[in-house]
Short mmCIF file of C-alpha atoms in Angstrom, two decimals:
data_model
loop_
_atom_site.label_atom_id
_atom_site.label_comp_id
_atom_site.label_asym_id
_atom_site.label_seq_id
_atom_site.Cartn_x
_atom_site.Cartn_y
_atom_site.Cartn_z
CA MET C 167 86.12 -166.00 10.59
CA SER C 168 83.87 -166.00 7.53
CA TRP C 169 82.44 -169.17 6.01
CA GLN C 170 84.45 -168.53 2.86
CA ALA C 171 87.63 -168.26 4.90
CA CYS C 172 86.76 -171.50 6.64
CA LEU C 173 86.59 -173.28 3.31
CA ARG C 174 89.99 -171.95 2.27
CA VAL C 175 91.74 -173.93 5.04
CA ARG C 176 94.03 -176.37 3.26
CA VAL C 177 94.07 -180.01 4.35
CA LEU C 178 97.71 -181.16 4.34
CA SER C 179 97.50 -184.24 6.61
CA HIS C 180 95.11 -186.21 8.78
CA ARG C 181 95.94 -183.94 11.72
CA SER C 182 95.25 -180.81 9.69
CA LEU C 183 92.03 -182.39 8.42
CA VAL C 184 90.83 -182.62 12.01
CA LEU C 185 91.79 -179.00 12.65
CA ALA C 186 90.18 -177.80 9.44
CA PHE C 187 87.06 -179.77 10.18
CA ALA C 188 86.79 -178.30 13.69
CA ILE C 189 87.16 -174.75 12.34
CA ALA C 190 84.65 -175.35 9.58
CA LEU C 191 82.13 -176.88 11.97
CA SER C 192 82.31 -173.84 14.22
CA CYS C 193 81.69 -171.60 11.20
CA SER C 194 78.82 -173.61 9.71
CA VAL C 195 75.63 -171.85 8.59
CA ALA C 196 72.11 -173.01 7.88
CA ALA C 197 71.60 -175.24 4.86
CA GLN C 198 69.67 -174.21 1.78
CA GLY C 199 67.20 -176.57 0.13
CA VAL C 200 67.36 -179.29 2.81
CA ARG C 201 65.55 -182.53 2.02
CA PRO C 202 62.53 -183.67 4.07
CA SER C 203 63.30 -184.99 7.56
CA ALA C 204 61.33 -188.27 7.50
CA LEU C 205 63.29 -191.52 7.21
CA PRO C 206 64.19 -191.76 3.51
CA ALA C 207 62.74 -194.80 1.76
CA PRO C 208 66.13 -196.22 0.65
CA ILE C 209 67.41 -196.18 4.28
CA ALA C 210 64.19 -197.76 5.56
CA GLN C 211 64.53 -200.43 2.88
CA ALA C 212 68.14 -201.14 3.91
CA PHE C 213 67.13 -201.70 7.55
CA ARG C 214 64.20 -203.92 6.61
CA ALA C 215 66.51 -205.98 4.38
CA ALA C 216 68.70 -206.53 7.45
CA GLY C 217 65.73 -207.85 9.41
CA VAL C 218 65.41 -204.71 11.53
CA PRO C 219 62.07 -202.87 11.55
CA THR C 220 62.24 -199.10 11.37
CA SER C 221 60.39 -198.99 14.71
CA ALA C 222 63.66 -200.25 16.30
CA VAL C 223 65.74 -197.46 14.75
CA ALA C 224 66.36 -193.85 15.78
CA LEU C 225 68.14 -191.75 13.19
CA TYR C 226 68.96 -188.06 13.25
CA ALA C 227 71.08 -186.07 10.79
CA ARG C 228 71.29 -182.30 10.58
CA GLU C 229 73.63 -179.74 9.12
CA VAL C 230 75.51 -177.88 11.84
CA GLY C 231 73.74 -174.58 12.51
CA SER C 232 70.59 -175.50 10.60
CA PRO C 233 67.22 -175.34 12.41
CA ARG C 234 65.87 -178.18 10.27
CA ALA C 235 66.90 -181.84 10.31
CA LEU C 236 67.95 -183.69 7.20
CA ILE C 237 66.64 -186.91 8.81
CA ASN C 238 64.56 -187.03 11.98
CA HIS C 239 63.22 -190.53 12.64
CA ARG C 240 62.19 -191.37 16.23
CA ALA C 241 64.91 -189.01 17.42
CA ASP C 242 62.95 -188.05 20.53
CA VAL C 243 62.54 -191.66 21.74
CA PRO C 244 64.87 -192.71 24.62
CA MET C 245 66.99 -195.66 23.51
CA ASN C 246 70.03 -197.60 24.67
CA PRO C 247 72.99 -195.78 23.07
CA ALA C 248 75.67 -198.41 23.91
CA SER C 249 79.16 -196.87 23.70
CA THR C 250 78.04 -193.67 21.99
CA MET C 251 77.18 -192.68 25.58
CA LYS C 252 80.92 -191.99 25.83
CA ILE C 253 80.32 -188.85 23.73
CA LEU C 254 78.25 -187.42 26.58
CA THR C 255 80.77 -188.47 29.24
CA THR C 256 83.83 -187.11 27.45
CA SER C 257 82.10 -183.86 26.50
CA MET C 258 81.16 -183.31 30.14
CA ALA C 259 84.74 -184.08 31.17
CA TYR C 260 86.25 -181.54 28.79
CA ASP C 261 83.72 -178.95 29.92
CA VAL C 262 83.97 -179.52 33.69
CA LEU C 263 87.58 -180.64 34.21
CA GLY C 264 89.39 -178.96 31.30
CA ARG C 265 91.68 -180.50 28.69
CA ASP C 266 94.79 -180.16 30.91
CA PHE C 267 93.30 -181.87 33.96
CA VAL C 268 95.56 -184.56 35.48
CA TRP C 269 95.16 -187.27 38.10
CA ARG C 270 97.65 -187.51 40.99
CA THR C 271 98.63 -190.74 42.70
CA ASP C 272 100.26 -189.73 45.99
CA ILE C 273 103.04 -191.71 47.65
CA LEU C 274 103.25 -191.09 51.41
CA ALA C 275 104.91 -192.60 54.47
CA THR C 276 103.95 -192.76 58.15
CA ALA C 277 107.58 -192.50 59.31
CA PRO C 278 110.82 -190.98 58.05
CA ILE C 279 113.28 -193.02 56.00
CA THR C 280 116.28 -193.70 58.25
CA ASP C 281 119.41 -195.40 56.91
CA GLY C 282 117.39 -196.73 53.99
CA VAL C 283 114.64 -198.21 56.18
CA LEU C 284 110.99 -197.18 56.42
CA THR C 285 109.75 -198.45 59.80
CA GLY C 286 106.17 -197.44 59.13
CA MET C 287 103.73 -197.91 56.28
CA LEU C 288 104.10 -196.85 52.67
CA ILE C 289 100.84 -195.34 51.44
CA VAL C 290 99.56 -195.16 47.88
CA ARG C 291 96.60 -192.77 47.59
CA GLY C 292 94.61 -192.93 44.38
CA SER C 293 92.52 -190.24 42.74
CA GLY C 294 90.95 -192.31 39.94
CA ASP C 295 93.71 -192.27 37.30
CA PRO C 296 92.24 -194.34 34.43
CA LYS C 297 95.65 -195.25 33.01
CA PHE C 298 97.93 -196.07 35.95
CA THR C 299 99.91 -199.01 34.58
CA TRP C 300 102.83 -201.22 35.54
CA ASP C 301 105.41 -198.92 33.91
CA HIS C 302 104.16 -196.06 36.10
CA LEU C 303 104.51 -198.30 39.18
CA ARG C 304 108.04 -199.13 38.02
CA ASP C 305 108.81 -195.39 37.90
CA ILE C 306 107.47 -195.00 41.44
CA VAL C 307 109.71 -197.85 42.63
CA ALA C 308 112.70 -196.17 40.96
CA ARG C 309 111.93 -192.84 42.66
CA LEU C 310 111.63 -194.50 46.06
CA ARG C 311 114.97 -196.23 45.57
CA ALA C 312 116.49 -192.91 44.43
CA GLN C 313 115.42 -191.42 47.78
CA GLY C 314 117.53 -194.06 49.50
CA LEU C 315 114.71 -196.38 50.55
CA HIS C 316 115.86 -200.01 50.67
CA THR C 317 113.66 -201.78 53.22
CA ILE C 318 109.94 -201.32 53.91
CA SER C 319 109.25 -202.88 57.30
CA GLY C 320 105.52 -202.13 57.34
CA ASP C 321 102.62 -202.80 55.01
CA VAL C 322 101.64 -200.96 51.85
CA LEU C 323 98.36 -199.19 52.54
CA ILE C 324 96.02 -198.38 49.66
CA ASP C 325 93.83 -195.31 50.13
CA ARG C 326 91.02 -195.52 47.59
CA THR C 327 88.59 -193.25 49.43
CA ARG C 328 88.29 -190.87 46.47
CA PHE C 329 85.61 -193.26 45.18
CA GLY C 330 82.82 -194.78 47.23
CA PRO C 331 81.80 -198.46 46.95
CA ILE C 332 81.07 -199.49 43.35
CA PRO C 333 78.81 -202.50 42.72
CA ASP C 334 80.39 -205.28 40.68
CA THR C 335 77.83 -205.91 37.95
CA ALA C 336 79.86 -208.18 35.65
CA GLU C 337 78.15 -211.39 36.75
CA ALA C 338 74.68 -209.95 36.31
CA PHE C 339 75.54 -208.19 33.03
CA ASP C 340 76.85 -211.16 31.05
CA GLY C 341 78.68 -213.48 33.45
CA GLN C 342 82.06 -212.76 31.82
CA THR C 343 83.92 -211.81 35.00
CA LEU C 344 87.39 -212.35 33.48
CA LYS C 345 86.80 -210.02 30.51
CA PRO C 346 88.63 -206.68 30.85
CA TYR C 347 85.63 -204.76 29.48
CA ASN C 348 83.75 -205.76 32.65
CA VAL C 349 86.34 -204.42 35.12
CA THR C 350 84.78 -202.22 37.79
CA PRO C 351 86.28 -198.78 38.46
CA ASP C 352 88.55 -198.13 41.42
CA ALA C 353 90.20 -195.03 42.86
CA LEU C 354 93.49 -196.90 42.48
CA LEU C 355 92.82 -198.80 39.28
CA PHE C 356 96.05 -200.58 38.36
CA ASN C 357 96.85 -201.77 34.84
CA TYR C 358 93.13 -201.85 34.02
CA LYS C 359 92.99 -204.75 36.54
CA ALA C 360 94.19 -207.03 33.74
CA VAL C 361 97.16 -209.25 32.91
CA GLY C 362 98.29 -209.34 29.30
CA PHE C 363 99.54 -212.72 28.09
CA ARG C 364 101.87 -212.49 25.09
CA PHE C 365 102.13 -215.48 22.70
CA THR C 366 105.23 -215.77 20.50
CA PRO C 367 105.82 -218.75 18.16
CA GLU C 368 109.35 -220.20 18.32
CA ALA C 369 111.37 -221.88 15.58
CA ASP C 370 111.37 -225.24 17.39
CA GLY C 371 107.56 -225.49 17.34
CA SER C 372 107.06 -224.29 20.88
CA VAL C 373 105.20 -221.15 21.89
CA LYS C 374 106.64 -218.67 24.36
CA VAL C 375 104.02 -217.35 26.79
CA SER C 376 104.98 -214.27 28.79
CA THR C 377 103.25 -211.29 30.34
CA ASP C 378 103.20 -207.84 28.73
CA GLY C 379 104.90 -206.42 31.84
CA PRO C 380 106.65 -207.93 34.85
CA GLN C 381 105.01 -211.21 35.85
CA PRO C 382 103.28 -210.52 39.18
CA ASP C 383 104.17 -212.59 42.21
CA GLY C 384 101.40 -215.13 42.71
CA LEU C 385 100.83 -215.76 39.00
CA THR C 386 101.65 -219.25 37.69
CA ILE C 387 101.69 -219.89 33.93
CA VAL C 388 101.41 -223.48 32.70
CA ASN C 389 102.29 -223.58 29.00
CA ARG C 390 101.66 -226.70 26.89
CA LEU C 391 101.12 -224.94 23.59
CA ARG C 392 102.61 -225.99 20.24
CA THR C 393 102.58 -224.11 16.97
CA GLY C 394 100.43 -225.33 14.11
CA ALA C 395 99.47 -224.55 10.53
CA GLY C 396 96.38 -222.77 9.31
CA PRO C 397 95.07 -219.22 9.21
CA CYS C 398 95.23 -217.05 12.29
CA GLY C 399 91.50 -216.20 12.33
CA ASP C 400 89.93 -216.63 15.76
CA TRP C 401 93.15 -217.97 17.23
CA ARG C 402 91.90 -217.91 20.82
CA PHE C 403 89.35 -220.61 20.03
CA ARG C 404 92.20 -222.94 19.02
CA ILE C 405 93.75 -222.62 22.47
CA GLU C 406 92.38 -224.57 25.40
CA SER C 407 92.67 -222.26 28.39
CA ARG C 408 91.85 -222.45 32.04
CA PHE C 409 92.12 -219.61 34.52
CA ASP C 410 92.00 -220.17 38.28
CA ASN C 411 91.93 -216.96 40.24
CA GLY C 412 91.91 -215.81 43.83
CA PRO C 413 92.61 -212.59 45.75
CA ASN C 414 96.40 -212.92 45.75
CA ALA C 415 97.17 -215.86 43.47
CA ALA C 416 96.20 -216.97 39.99
CA ARG C 417 97.01 -219.77 37.56
CA ALA C 418 96.75 -219.71 33.78
CA LEU C 419 96.89 -222.97 31.79
CA PHE C 420 97.30 -222.98 28.00
CA THR C 421 97.18 -226.12 25.86
CA GLY C 422 96.43 -226.85 22.21
CA THR C 423 97.67 -225.25 19.01
CA TYR C 424 98.75 -221.70 18.26
CA PRO C 425 98.82 -220.83 14.52
CA ARG C 426 102.31 -219.81 13.36
CA GLU C 427 100.71 -217.30 11.00
CA CYS C 428 99.54 -215.23 13.97
CA GLY C 429 103.03 -214.09 14.88
CA GLU C 430 102.98 -212.34 18.25
CA ARG C 431 99.57 -211.76 19.82
CA GLU C 432 98.25 -210.65 23.22
CA TRP C 433 95.33 -211.80 25.33
CA PHE C 434 94.20 -209.69 28.30
CA VAL C 435 92.48 -211.36 31.25
CA SER C 436 91.20 -209.89 34.53
CA LEU C 437 92.56 -212.50 36.94
CA PHE C 438 93.32 -210.83 40.27
CA ASP C 439 91.27 -208.52 42.44
CA HIS C 440 92.37 -204.88 42.58
CA ASN C 441 94.76 -205.29 45.51
CA GLY C 442 96.10 -208.67 44.41
CA LEU C 443 97.39 -207.43 41.04
CA LEU C 444 99.00 -204.34 42.58
CA ALA C 445 100.55 -206.32 45.45
CA GLY C 446 102.02 -208.99 43.19
CA THR C 447 103.44 -206.47 40.72
CA PHE C 448 104.86 -204.19 43.41
CA ALA C 449 106.51 -207.14 45.16
CA ARG C 450 108.16 -208.22 41.90
CA LEU C 451 109.30 -204.72 40.93
CA TRP C 452 110.58 -203.88 44.41
CA ARG C 453 112.59 -207.11 44.60
CA ASP C 454 113.98 -206.64 41.09
CA ALA C 455 115.10 -203.13 42.12
CA GLY C 456 117.05 -204.60 45.05
CA GLY C 457 114.55 -203.66 47.73
CA VAL C 458 113.30 -205.67 50.70
CA TRP C 459 109.65 -205.93 51.72
CA ASN C 460 107.79 -208.70 53.53
CA GLY C 461 104.50 -206.98 54.29
CA ILE C 462 101.10 -207.08 52.64
CA VAL C 463 98.94 -204.67 50.65
CA ARG C 464 95.79 -203.64 52.50
CA ASP C 465 93.09 -200.99 52.35
CA GLY C 466 92.92 -198.04 54.68
CA VAL C 467 92.68 -194.29 55.12
CA THR C 468 95.73 -192.07 55.04
CA PRO C 469 96.65 -191.15 58.64
CA ALA C 470 96.65 -187.45 59.47
CA GLY C 471 100.38 -187.38 60.13
CA ALA C 472 101.47 -189.11 56.92
CA ARG C 473 104.21 -187.32 54.98
CA LEU C 474 103.96 -186.86 51.22
CA LEU C 475 107.06 -188.22 49.48
CA PHE C 476 105.99 -187.36 45.92
CA SER C 477 103.10 -187.66 43.47
CA HIS C 478 102.85 -189.53 40.20
CA VAL C 479 101.09 -187.23 37.72
CA SER C 480 99.07 -188.74 34.87
CA ARG C 481 99.02 -187.67 31.26
CA PRO C 482 96.45 -184.88 30.63
CA LEU C 483 92.75 -185.51 30.21
CA THR C 484 92.89 -185.10 26.45
CA ASP C 485 95.13 -188.20 26.20
CA ALA C 486 92.69 -190.27 28.25
CA ILE C 487 89.75 -189.12 26.13
CA HIS C 488 91.65 -190.08 22.97
CA ASP C 489 91.95 -193.67 24.26
CA ILE C 490 88.36 -193.74 25.48
CA ASN C 491 86.79 -192.65 22.19
CA LYS C 492 89.17 -194.21 19.67
CA PHE C 493 89.17 -197.65 21.31
CA SER C 494 85.98 -197.55 23.42
CA ASN C 495 87.68 -198.32 26.73
CA ASN C 496 84.89 -198.94 29.25
CA VAL C 497 86.72 -198.92 32.57
CA MET C 498 88.58 -195.71 31.66
CA THR C 499 85.22 -194.08 30.92
CA ARG C 500 83.79 -195.22 34.24
CA GLN C 501 86.85 -193.82 36.02
CA LEU C 502 86.27 -190.54 34.23
CA MET C 503 82.57 -190.30 35.11
CA LEU C 504 83.32 -190.94 38.80
CA THR C 505 86.12 -188.37 38.69
CA LEU C 506 83.51 -185.91 37.40
CA ASP C 507 81.19 -186.73 40.28
CA ALA C 508 83.96 -186.19 42.83
CA ALA C 509 84.78 -182.85 41.20
CA LEU C 510 81.15 -181.74 41.13
CA ASN C 511 79.97 -183.06 44.50
CA GLY C 512 83.08 -183.90 46.52
CA ALA C 513 84.59 -187.24 47.48
CA PRO C 514 83.77 -190.01 47.78
CA ALA C 515 82.41 -190.28 44.25
CA ARG C 516 79.04 -192.03 44.04
CA GLN C 517 77.58 -193.86 41.08
CA ASP C 518 74.00 -193.08 42.10
CA ARG C 519 74.54 -189.37 41.35
CA LEU C 520 75.63 -189.80 37.73
CA THR C 521 72.21 -189.33 36.11
CA ALA C 522 71.56 -186.15 38.10
CA ASN C 523 75.02 -184.82 37.17
CA ALA C 524 74.46 -185.45 33.47
CA ARG C 525 70.95 -183.98 33.44
CA ALA C 526 72.08 -180.84 35.28
CA TRP C 527 75.01 -180.34 32.90
CA ALA C 528 72.80 -180.87 29.84
CA ALA C 529 70.03 -178.57 31.07
CA GLN C 530 72.51 -175.75 31.70
CA ARG C 531 73.57 -176.01 28.07
CA GLU C 532 70.00 -176.14 26.69
CA ILE C 533 70.31 -179.83 25.77
CA ASP C 534 67.22 -182.04 26.18
CA ALA C 535 68.01 -183.58 29.58
CA GLY C 536 64.81 -185.31 30.67
CA ALA C 537 65.43 -188.67 28.99
CA ILE C 538 69.10 -189.02 30.02
CA VAL C 539 69.77 -192.07 32.22
CA VAL C 540 73.37 -192.79 33.21
CA GLU C 541 74.36 -195.94 35.05
CA ASN C 542 78.13 -195.68 34.58
CA GLY C 543 78.73 -193.40 31.58
CA SER C 544 80.44 -196.00 29.37
CA GLY C 545 77.41 -197.46 27.61
CA LEU C 546 78.17 -200.90 29.05
CA SER C 547 74.71 -201.02 30.56
CA ARG C 548 71.23 -202.32 29.95
CA HIS C 549 69.75 -199.28 31.70
CA GLU C 550 71.41 -196.23 30.13
CA ARG C 551 69.14 -194.18 27.88
CA LEU C 552 69.49 -191.20 25.59
CA THR C 553 67.59 -189.75 22.65
CA ALA C 554 69.30 -189.35 19.29
CA GLN C 555 68.31 -185.69 19.26
CA ALA C 556 69.86 -185.04 22.69
CA LEU C 557 73.12 -186.68 21.62
CA ALA C 558 73.14 -184.52 18.48
CA GLN C 559 72.72 -181.48 20.71
CA VAL C 560 75.73 -182.61 22.77
CA LEU C 561 77.70 -182.92 19.54
CA GLU C 562 76.64 -179.47 18.38
CA TYR C 563 77.56 -177.96 21.74
CA GLY C 564 81.01 -179.47 21.32
CA VAL C 565 81.46 -177.71 17.97
CA THR C 566 81.54 -174.28 19.64
CA ALA C 567 83.56 -175.32 22.70
CA PRO C 568 87.23 -174.35 23.05
CA TRP C 569 88.09 -178.06 23.18
CA SER C 570 86.31 -178.93 19.92
CA GLY C 571 89.48 -179.75 17.97
CA ASP C 572 90.71 -182.19 20.62
CA PHE C 573 87.29 -183.77 20.90
CA ILE C 574 86.80 -184.32 17.18
CA ALA C 575 90.33 -185.73 16.93
CA SER C 576 89.48 -188.26 19.65
CA LEU C 577 86.73 -189.85 17.56
CA PRO C 578 87.45 -192.78 15.21
CA VAL C 579 88.00 -191.65 11.62
CA ALA C 580 86.21 -193.56 8.85
CA GLY C 581 88.49 -196.10 7.20
CA ILE C 582 91.57 -194.83 9.06
CA ASP C 583 91.77 -195.55 12.79
CA GLY C 584 90.15 -196.70 16.03
CA THR C 585 86.98 -198.76 15.80
CA LEU C 586 86.37 -197.45 12.25
CA SER C 587 89.75 -198.49 10.82
CA LYS C 588 88.10 -201.16 8.63
CA ARG C 589 84.75 -199.49 8.11
CA LEU C 590 83.28 -196.73 5.94
CA SER C 591 86.31 -196.61 3.64
CA GLY C 592 84.34 -195.60 0.52
CA HIS C 593 85.15 -192.58 -1.62
CA SER C 594 82.61 -190.29 0.04
CA THR C 595 83.35 -191.32 3.64
CA LEU C 596 87.08 -192.13 3.91
CA GLY C 597 88.65 -189.61 6.28
CA ARG C 598 85.49 -187.47 6.24
CA ALA C 599 83.44 -189.07 9.02
CA PHE C 600 84.41 -188.79 12.71
CA LEU C 601 82.10 -191.26 14.43
CA LYS C 602 81.92 -193.11 17.73
CA THR C 603 80.68 -196.69 17.47
CA GLY C 604 78.64 -198.68 19.98
CA THR C 605 77.89 -202.37 20.40
CA LEU C 606 75.96 -204.46 22.92
CA THR C 607 73.95 -207.60 22.44
CA GLY C 608 70.84 -206.24 20.71
CA VAL C 609 72.29 -202.73 20.30
CA LYS C 610 74.27 -200.98 17.56
CA SER C 611 74.97 -197.26 17.44
CA LEU C 612 76.96 -194.68 15.52
CA ALA C 613 77.29 -190.97 16.26
CA GLY C 614 79.52 -188.02 15.45
CA TYR C 615 80.43 -185.55 12.73
CA MET C 616 80.68 -185.78 8.93
CA VAL C 617 81.82 -183.43 6.20
CA ARG C 618 80.17 -183.90 2.82
CA PRO C 619 82.08 -183.62 -0.46
CA ASP C 620 80.12 -180.40 -1.14
CA GLY C 621 81.48 -178.94 2.11
CA ARG C 622 78.37 -179.25 4.28
CA LYS C 623 79.08 -180.30 7.87
CA LEU C 624 76.63 -182.73 9.46
CA LEU C 625 75.73 -184.12 12.85
CA PHE C 626 74.79 -187.80 12.69
CA VAL C 627 73.28 -190.13 15.32
CA CYS C 628 71.85 -193.61 14.77
CA PHE C 629 70.64 -196.10 17.41
CA VAL C 630 69.37 -199.61 16.71
CA ASN C 631 67.77 -201.54 19.58
CA HIS C 632 66.69 -204.94 18.24
CA PRO C 633 67.71 -208.61 18.49
CA ASN C 634 69.01 -208.35 14.90
CA ALA C 635 71.07 -205.24 15.64
CA ASP C 636 74.33 -206.91 14.57
CA ALA C 637 72.90 -207.35 11.09
CA ALA C 638 72.16 -203.62 10.84
CA VAL C 639 75.78 -202.46 10.43
CA GLU C 640 75.60 -202.23 6.63
CA ALA C 641 72.29 -200.37 6.82
CA MET C 642 73.80 -197.88 9.27
CA ASP C 643 76.80 -197.38 7.02
CA PHE C 644 74.46 -196.90 4.07
CA ALA C 645 72.64 -194.20 6.06
CA VAL C 646 75.98 -192.44 6.56
CA GLU C 647 76.72 -192.65 2.83
CA TRP C 648 73.21 -191.40 1.98
CA ALA C 649 73.63 -188.36 4.23
CA MET C 650 77.14 -187.72 2.92
CA THR C 651 76.34 -187.91 -0.78
CA PRO C 652 74.65 -185.00 -2.63
CA THR C 653 73.10 -187.61 -4.93
CA PRO C 654 71.96 -190.33 -2.51
CA PRO C 655 73.17 -193.85 -3.37
CA VAL C 656 71.02 -196.90 -3.99
CA PRO C 657 71.06 -199.33 -1.05
CA ARG C 658 73.04 -202.56 -1.35
CA LEU C 659 70.40 -205.21 -0.76
CA PRO C 660 71.05 -208.91 -0.12
CA GLN C 661 70.88 -210.99 -3.30
CA ARG C 662 68.12 -213.53 -3.34
CA ARG C 663 69.14 -217.05 -4.20
CA ARG C 664 67.49 -218.49 -7.27
#
């Protein structure tokens, strides 16, 4: 397809914009009259005004297909990329696994079902499905009941041998062990290992507290909340909460005031361990379906003689990648990177092979691989490293891949959705920038694709590693606008008080 034909693609909707953008990117040619590649003075000024020295910034922008960068500032320096590391992980996944890849959760039994009774164990064998939730478990319960099973006399055995042991780093990372973003991966990850509490204000001044799915056995909710006036804002800070957790039991206490203005809100907390949440939810669902079971959930290896009853099949890989990139889901990304390792090297998947996997994949595609360091592939790490130039090369590789349209569509769109829904909504950027965001304490990042009003298609990567990184968001957005605008804008600098 010629470049002129590429430009004739009409944009009729957001979906067609993605498709048109993907086609145009693949057809892009070298730029004419490109500006110098050093960090432009207005962008440097914007970062300094935010209290971030340019020595803490890596910035790379280049037209797709051009041999010369529009901006090349410290782009060969390894830096912490935060969640823009997900671009590398998801690109590898599309390339190695294929867009139609699915995960299978096998349901097996060690004995036949006789007169509605299973006298042996029921086995659930995981393969790393990143989105195996309570509604999928409910479907499994329904299928078992449809096969005539009424009573399980043995235990439920969980086979999670697809993944090897994974260190739990939440305590060392930031001590927030109850935060869902810190959940460790598991070959049978269930419901992201999190309970969603739903808060609904009632007309009588009380607040209904329920769970987003069936309340697991072993979970006690103590609700002393009342509704109150005032803006919603940071509503969680107006609630006094206490969470007591153990392997198979948990207690959640809520007191204080819930603003009526908030309407219905949800709060996700990682209370149980992996087996505890699955056991409590299965017990509740099985009982509600009229079944009988008095056993326990325990770990083990599927016996050689176990009989496959059926398999739950996940949604395809492209759906998982959409969730990962749009909403920056960390545990789903970690599940995906371990799935890649198992596919490349065989089970059990091992976290200590991830850097070697990524470097080998990058080197085979002529991407600078030497500086790549992968701890878990999600960017939730103090150790992961990448250069801005290498990430731009990953992005450019994705432009020519058969999965490019799906990949671009998975990225947040400026001013429209995902983590960019309230950002970069200006005239030159709205709907024209497809960028993954990244945030850690001391780290901000932004990377992806942009289409300029004059039709030029750009790769853009920016990393900030500095204690004042949070203050650099406006400077990063200004850099996007500068690269997007044929006549570069003047930076918005803080007004000095007189």
